[in-house]
Structure formats: structure tokens, C-alpha cells
PDB file of C-alpha atoms in Angstrom:
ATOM      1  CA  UNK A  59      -8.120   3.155  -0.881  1.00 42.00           C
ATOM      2  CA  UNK A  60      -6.881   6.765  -0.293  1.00 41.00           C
ATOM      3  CA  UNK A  61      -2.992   7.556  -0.577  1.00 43.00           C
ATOM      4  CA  UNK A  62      -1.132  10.196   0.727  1.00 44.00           C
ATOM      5  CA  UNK A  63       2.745  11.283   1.165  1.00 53.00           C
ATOM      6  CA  UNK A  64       2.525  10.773   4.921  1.00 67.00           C
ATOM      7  CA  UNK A  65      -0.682   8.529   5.871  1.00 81.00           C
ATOM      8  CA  UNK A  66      -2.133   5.809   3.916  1.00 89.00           C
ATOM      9  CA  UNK A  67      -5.930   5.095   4.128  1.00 94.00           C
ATOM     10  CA  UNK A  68      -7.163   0.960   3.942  1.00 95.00           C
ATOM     11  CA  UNK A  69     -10.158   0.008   4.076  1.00 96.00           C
ATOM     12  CA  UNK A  70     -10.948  -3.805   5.199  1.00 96.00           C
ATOM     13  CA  UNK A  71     -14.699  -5.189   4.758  1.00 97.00           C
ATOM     14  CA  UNK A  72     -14.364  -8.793   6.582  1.00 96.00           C
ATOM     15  CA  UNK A  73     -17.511 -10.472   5.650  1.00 95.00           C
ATOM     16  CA  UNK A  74     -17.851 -13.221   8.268  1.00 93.00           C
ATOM     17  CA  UNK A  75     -15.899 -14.725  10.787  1.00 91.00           C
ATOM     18  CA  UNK A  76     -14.408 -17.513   8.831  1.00 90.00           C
ATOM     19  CA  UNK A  77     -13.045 -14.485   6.556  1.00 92.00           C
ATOM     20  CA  UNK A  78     -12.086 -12.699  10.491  1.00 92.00           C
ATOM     21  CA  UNK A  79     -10.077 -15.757  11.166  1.00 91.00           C
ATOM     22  CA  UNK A  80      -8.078 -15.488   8.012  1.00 90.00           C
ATOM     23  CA  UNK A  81      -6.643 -11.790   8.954  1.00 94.00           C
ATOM     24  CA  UNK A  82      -7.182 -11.029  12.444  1.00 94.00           C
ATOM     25  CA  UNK A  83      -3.794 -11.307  14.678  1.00 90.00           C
ATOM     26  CA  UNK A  84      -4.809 -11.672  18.337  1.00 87.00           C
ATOM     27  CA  UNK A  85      -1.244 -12.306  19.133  1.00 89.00           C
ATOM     28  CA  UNK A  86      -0.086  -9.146  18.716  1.00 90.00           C
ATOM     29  CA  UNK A  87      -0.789  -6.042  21.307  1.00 88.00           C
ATOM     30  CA  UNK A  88      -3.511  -4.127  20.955  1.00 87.00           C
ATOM     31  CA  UNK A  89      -4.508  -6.923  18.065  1.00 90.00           C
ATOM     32  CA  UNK A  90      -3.827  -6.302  14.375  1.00 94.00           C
ATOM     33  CA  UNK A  91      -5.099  -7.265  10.761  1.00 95.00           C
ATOM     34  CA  UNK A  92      -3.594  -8.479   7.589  1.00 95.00           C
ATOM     35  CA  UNK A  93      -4.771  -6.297   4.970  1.00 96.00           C
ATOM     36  CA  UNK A  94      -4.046  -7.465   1.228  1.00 95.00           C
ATOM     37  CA  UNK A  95      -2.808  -4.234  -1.083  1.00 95.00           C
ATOM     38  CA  UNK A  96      -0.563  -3.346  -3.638  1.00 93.00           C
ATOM     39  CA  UNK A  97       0.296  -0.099  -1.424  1.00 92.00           C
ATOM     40  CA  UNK A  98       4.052  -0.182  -0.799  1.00 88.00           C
ATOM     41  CA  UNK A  99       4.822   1.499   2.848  1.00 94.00           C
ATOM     42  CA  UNK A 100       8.150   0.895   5.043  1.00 95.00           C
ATOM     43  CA  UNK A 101       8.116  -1.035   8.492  1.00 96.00           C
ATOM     44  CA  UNK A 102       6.868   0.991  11.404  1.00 96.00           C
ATOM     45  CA  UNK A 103       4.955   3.687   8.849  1.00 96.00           C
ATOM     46  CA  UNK A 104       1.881   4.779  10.261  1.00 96.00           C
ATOM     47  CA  UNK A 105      -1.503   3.626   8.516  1.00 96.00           C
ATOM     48  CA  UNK A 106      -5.369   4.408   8.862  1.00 96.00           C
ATOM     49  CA  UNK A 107      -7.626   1.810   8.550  1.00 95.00           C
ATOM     50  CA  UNK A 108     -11.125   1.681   8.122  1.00 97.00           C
ATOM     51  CA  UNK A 109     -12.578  -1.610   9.657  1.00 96.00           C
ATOM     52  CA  UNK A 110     -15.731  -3.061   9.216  1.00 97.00           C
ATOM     53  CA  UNK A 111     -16.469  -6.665  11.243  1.00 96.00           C
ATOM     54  CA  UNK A 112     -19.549  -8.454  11.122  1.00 95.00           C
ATOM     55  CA  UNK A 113     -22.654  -6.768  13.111  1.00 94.00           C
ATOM     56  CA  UNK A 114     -20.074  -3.880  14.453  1.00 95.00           C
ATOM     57  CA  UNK A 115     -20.082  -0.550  12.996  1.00 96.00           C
ATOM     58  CA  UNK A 116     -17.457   0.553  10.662  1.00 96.00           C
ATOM     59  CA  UNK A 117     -14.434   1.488  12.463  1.00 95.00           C
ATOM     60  CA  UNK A 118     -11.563   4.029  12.163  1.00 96.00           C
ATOM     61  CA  UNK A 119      -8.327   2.619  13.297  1.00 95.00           C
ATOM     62  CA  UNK A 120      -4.821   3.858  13.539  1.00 95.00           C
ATOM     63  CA  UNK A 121      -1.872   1.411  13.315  1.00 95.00           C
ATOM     64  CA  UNK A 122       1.542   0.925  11.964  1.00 96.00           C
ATOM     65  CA  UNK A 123       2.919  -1.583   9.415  1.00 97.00           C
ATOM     66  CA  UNK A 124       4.766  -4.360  11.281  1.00 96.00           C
ATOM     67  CA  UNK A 125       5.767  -6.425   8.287  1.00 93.00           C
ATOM     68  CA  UNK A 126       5.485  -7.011   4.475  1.00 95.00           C
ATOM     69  CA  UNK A 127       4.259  -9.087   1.959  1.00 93.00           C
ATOM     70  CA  UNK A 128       5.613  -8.336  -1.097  1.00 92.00           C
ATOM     71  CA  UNK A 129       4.032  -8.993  -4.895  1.00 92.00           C
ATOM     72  CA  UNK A 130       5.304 -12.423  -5.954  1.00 88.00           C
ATOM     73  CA  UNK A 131       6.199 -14.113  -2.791  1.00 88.00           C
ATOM     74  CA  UNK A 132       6.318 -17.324  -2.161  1.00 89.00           C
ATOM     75  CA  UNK A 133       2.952 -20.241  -1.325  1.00 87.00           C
ATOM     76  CA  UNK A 134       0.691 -17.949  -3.875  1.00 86.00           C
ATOM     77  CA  UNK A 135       0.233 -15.329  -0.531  1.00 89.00           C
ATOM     78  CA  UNK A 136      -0.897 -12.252  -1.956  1.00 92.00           C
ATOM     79  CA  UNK A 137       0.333  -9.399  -1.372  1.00 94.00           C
ATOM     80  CA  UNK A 138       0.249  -6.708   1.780  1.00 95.00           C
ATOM     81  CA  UNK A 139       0.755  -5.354   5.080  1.00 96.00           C
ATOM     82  CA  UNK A 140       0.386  -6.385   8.503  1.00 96.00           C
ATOM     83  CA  UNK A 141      -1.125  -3.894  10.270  1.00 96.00           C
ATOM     84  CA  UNK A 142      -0.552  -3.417  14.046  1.00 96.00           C
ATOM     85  CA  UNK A 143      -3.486  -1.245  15.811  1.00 94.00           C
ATOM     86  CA  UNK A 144      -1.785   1.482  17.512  1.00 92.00           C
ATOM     87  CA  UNK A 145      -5.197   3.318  18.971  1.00 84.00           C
ATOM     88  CA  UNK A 146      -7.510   1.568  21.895  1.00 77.00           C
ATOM     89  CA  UNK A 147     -10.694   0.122  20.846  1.00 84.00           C
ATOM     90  CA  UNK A 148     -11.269  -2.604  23.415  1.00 88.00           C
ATOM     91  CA  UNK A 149     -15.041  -2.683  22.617  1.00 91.00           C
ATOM     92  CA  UNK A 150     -14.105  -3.578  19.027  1.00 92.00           C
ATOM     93  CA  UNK A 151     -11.079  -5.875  20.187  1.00 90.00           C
ATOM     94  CA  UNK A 152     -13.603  -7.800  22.331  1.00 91.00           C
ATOM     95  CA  UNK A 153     -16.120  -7.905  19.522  1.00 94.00           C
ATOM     96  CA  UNK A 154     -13.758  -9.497  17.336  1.00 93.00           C
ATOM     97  CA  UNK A 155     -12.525 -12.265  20.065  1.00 90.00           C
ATOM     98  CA  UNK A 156     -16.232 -13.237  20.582  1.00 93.00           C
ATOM     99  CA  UNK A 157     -17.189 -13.546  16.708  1.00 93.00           C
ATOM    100  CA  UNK A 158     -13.502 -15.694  16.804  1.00 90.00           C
ATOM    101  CA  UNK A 159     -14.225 -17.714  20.050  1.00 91.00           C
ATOM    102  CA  UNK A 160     -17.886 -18.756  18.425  1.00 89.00           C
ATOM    103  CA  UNK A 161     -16.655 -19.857  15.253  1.00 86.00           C
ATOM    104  CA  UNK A 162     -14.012 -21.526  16.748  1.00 81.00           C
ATOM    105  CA  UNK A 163     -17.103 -23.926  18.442  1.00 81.00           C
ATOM    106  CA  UNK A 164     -18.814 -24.375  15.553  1.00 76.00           C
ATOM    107  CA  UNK A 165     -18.413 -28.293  14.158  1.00 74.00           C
ATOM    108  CA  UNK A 166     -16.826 -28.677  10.592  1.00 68.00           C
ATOM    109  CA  UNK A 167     -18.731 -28.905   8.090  1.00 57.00           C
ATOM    110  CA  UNK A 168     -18.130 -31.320   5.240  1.00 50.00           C
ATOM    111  CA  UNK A 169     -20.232 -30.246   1.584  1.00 44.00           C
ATOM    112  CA  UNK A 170     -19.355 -32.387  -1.479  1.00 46.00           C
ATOM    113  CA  UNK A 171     -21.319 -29.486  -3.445  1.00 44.00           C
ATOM    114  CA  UNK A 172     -19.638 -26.281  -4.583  1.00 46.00           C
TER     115      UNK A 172
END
């Protein structure tokens, strides 16, 4: 992770969907992620995000924090920022809705191993 005064640079590695599922906001527009960091940025500052999704390419992303998760809140969440994309990338967006939509038909699996 790359800081600056005026930009910050995150870089998110999801490595499946189950891990997709966990961060990926569908429910806001243009879509969004959850990206755990100790970074400390203000509401509506403007972030750069590197994104890399299963079988897509890495991704550059621009978006703007939308809320907060500070160090030490409550239900063990770890810290962060919520991260609303700002820039287009409907190939991506649509990428990410069909890795979401197929793990979303897959049946549960029960393991009693570790």
C-alpha cells in the first residue's frame, strides 16, 4: 500500500469467490469493496484501488471512501474503508456478479475436518 497527501493507493487480492462475497457491495452504484487497512482517510476522500478478482486481470479503480471502520470497533470487525467505485468498469462489475451468482448456486458443504 502506497500513501500520499492527496490519493491513497489499496491494493485488494480476493482469492475466490467465497472471499468476493465477504467484501463486494453490489448494493451500492457503480458497486464497491470493503477493503481492510489501518489507512485513516475522511468520508468522501478519493482512493485508488488496485483490484484483482479471480480469473480477471488486475484492475485499477478509482473510488471514494463512503464509510469507516475504525481500529477497535465493535463484533472483532477489523478495521477499514468502504470503498465506493467512482470510475465505469462494467466488464469487471459483470465479472464479479457472475463469480457471485455461481457461488451463490453452489450447495453447502459440511467438512468435520479442518
Amino acid at each position: 500500500m502506497d500513501q500520499n497527501k492527496d490519493n491513497l493507493l489499496l491494493t485488494l487480492m480476493v482469492k475466490d469467490a467465497s472471499a468476493l462475497k465477504v467484501v463486494y457491495m453490489d448494493y451500492i452504484d457503480n458497486g464497491g469493496v470493503f477493503v481492510a487497512t489501518s489507512a485513516v482517510r475522511e468520508l468522501d476522500s478519493t482512493v485508488t484501488l488496485l483490484l484483482k478478482v479471480p480469473e480477471y486481470p488486475p484492475t485499477r479503480v478509482d473510488g471514494k471512501v463512503i464509510w469507516i471502520t475504525p481500529k477497535g470497533a465493535q463484533g472483532g470487525r477489523p478495521a477499514g474503508l468502504g470503498i465506493q467505485f467512482t470510475s465505469a468498469h462494467s466488464a469487471l462489475k459483470n465479472h464479479i456478479n457472475q463469480l457471485l451468482a455461481e457461488f451463490d448456486q453452489m450447495p453447502t458443504r459440511i467438512s468435520f475436518t479442518m
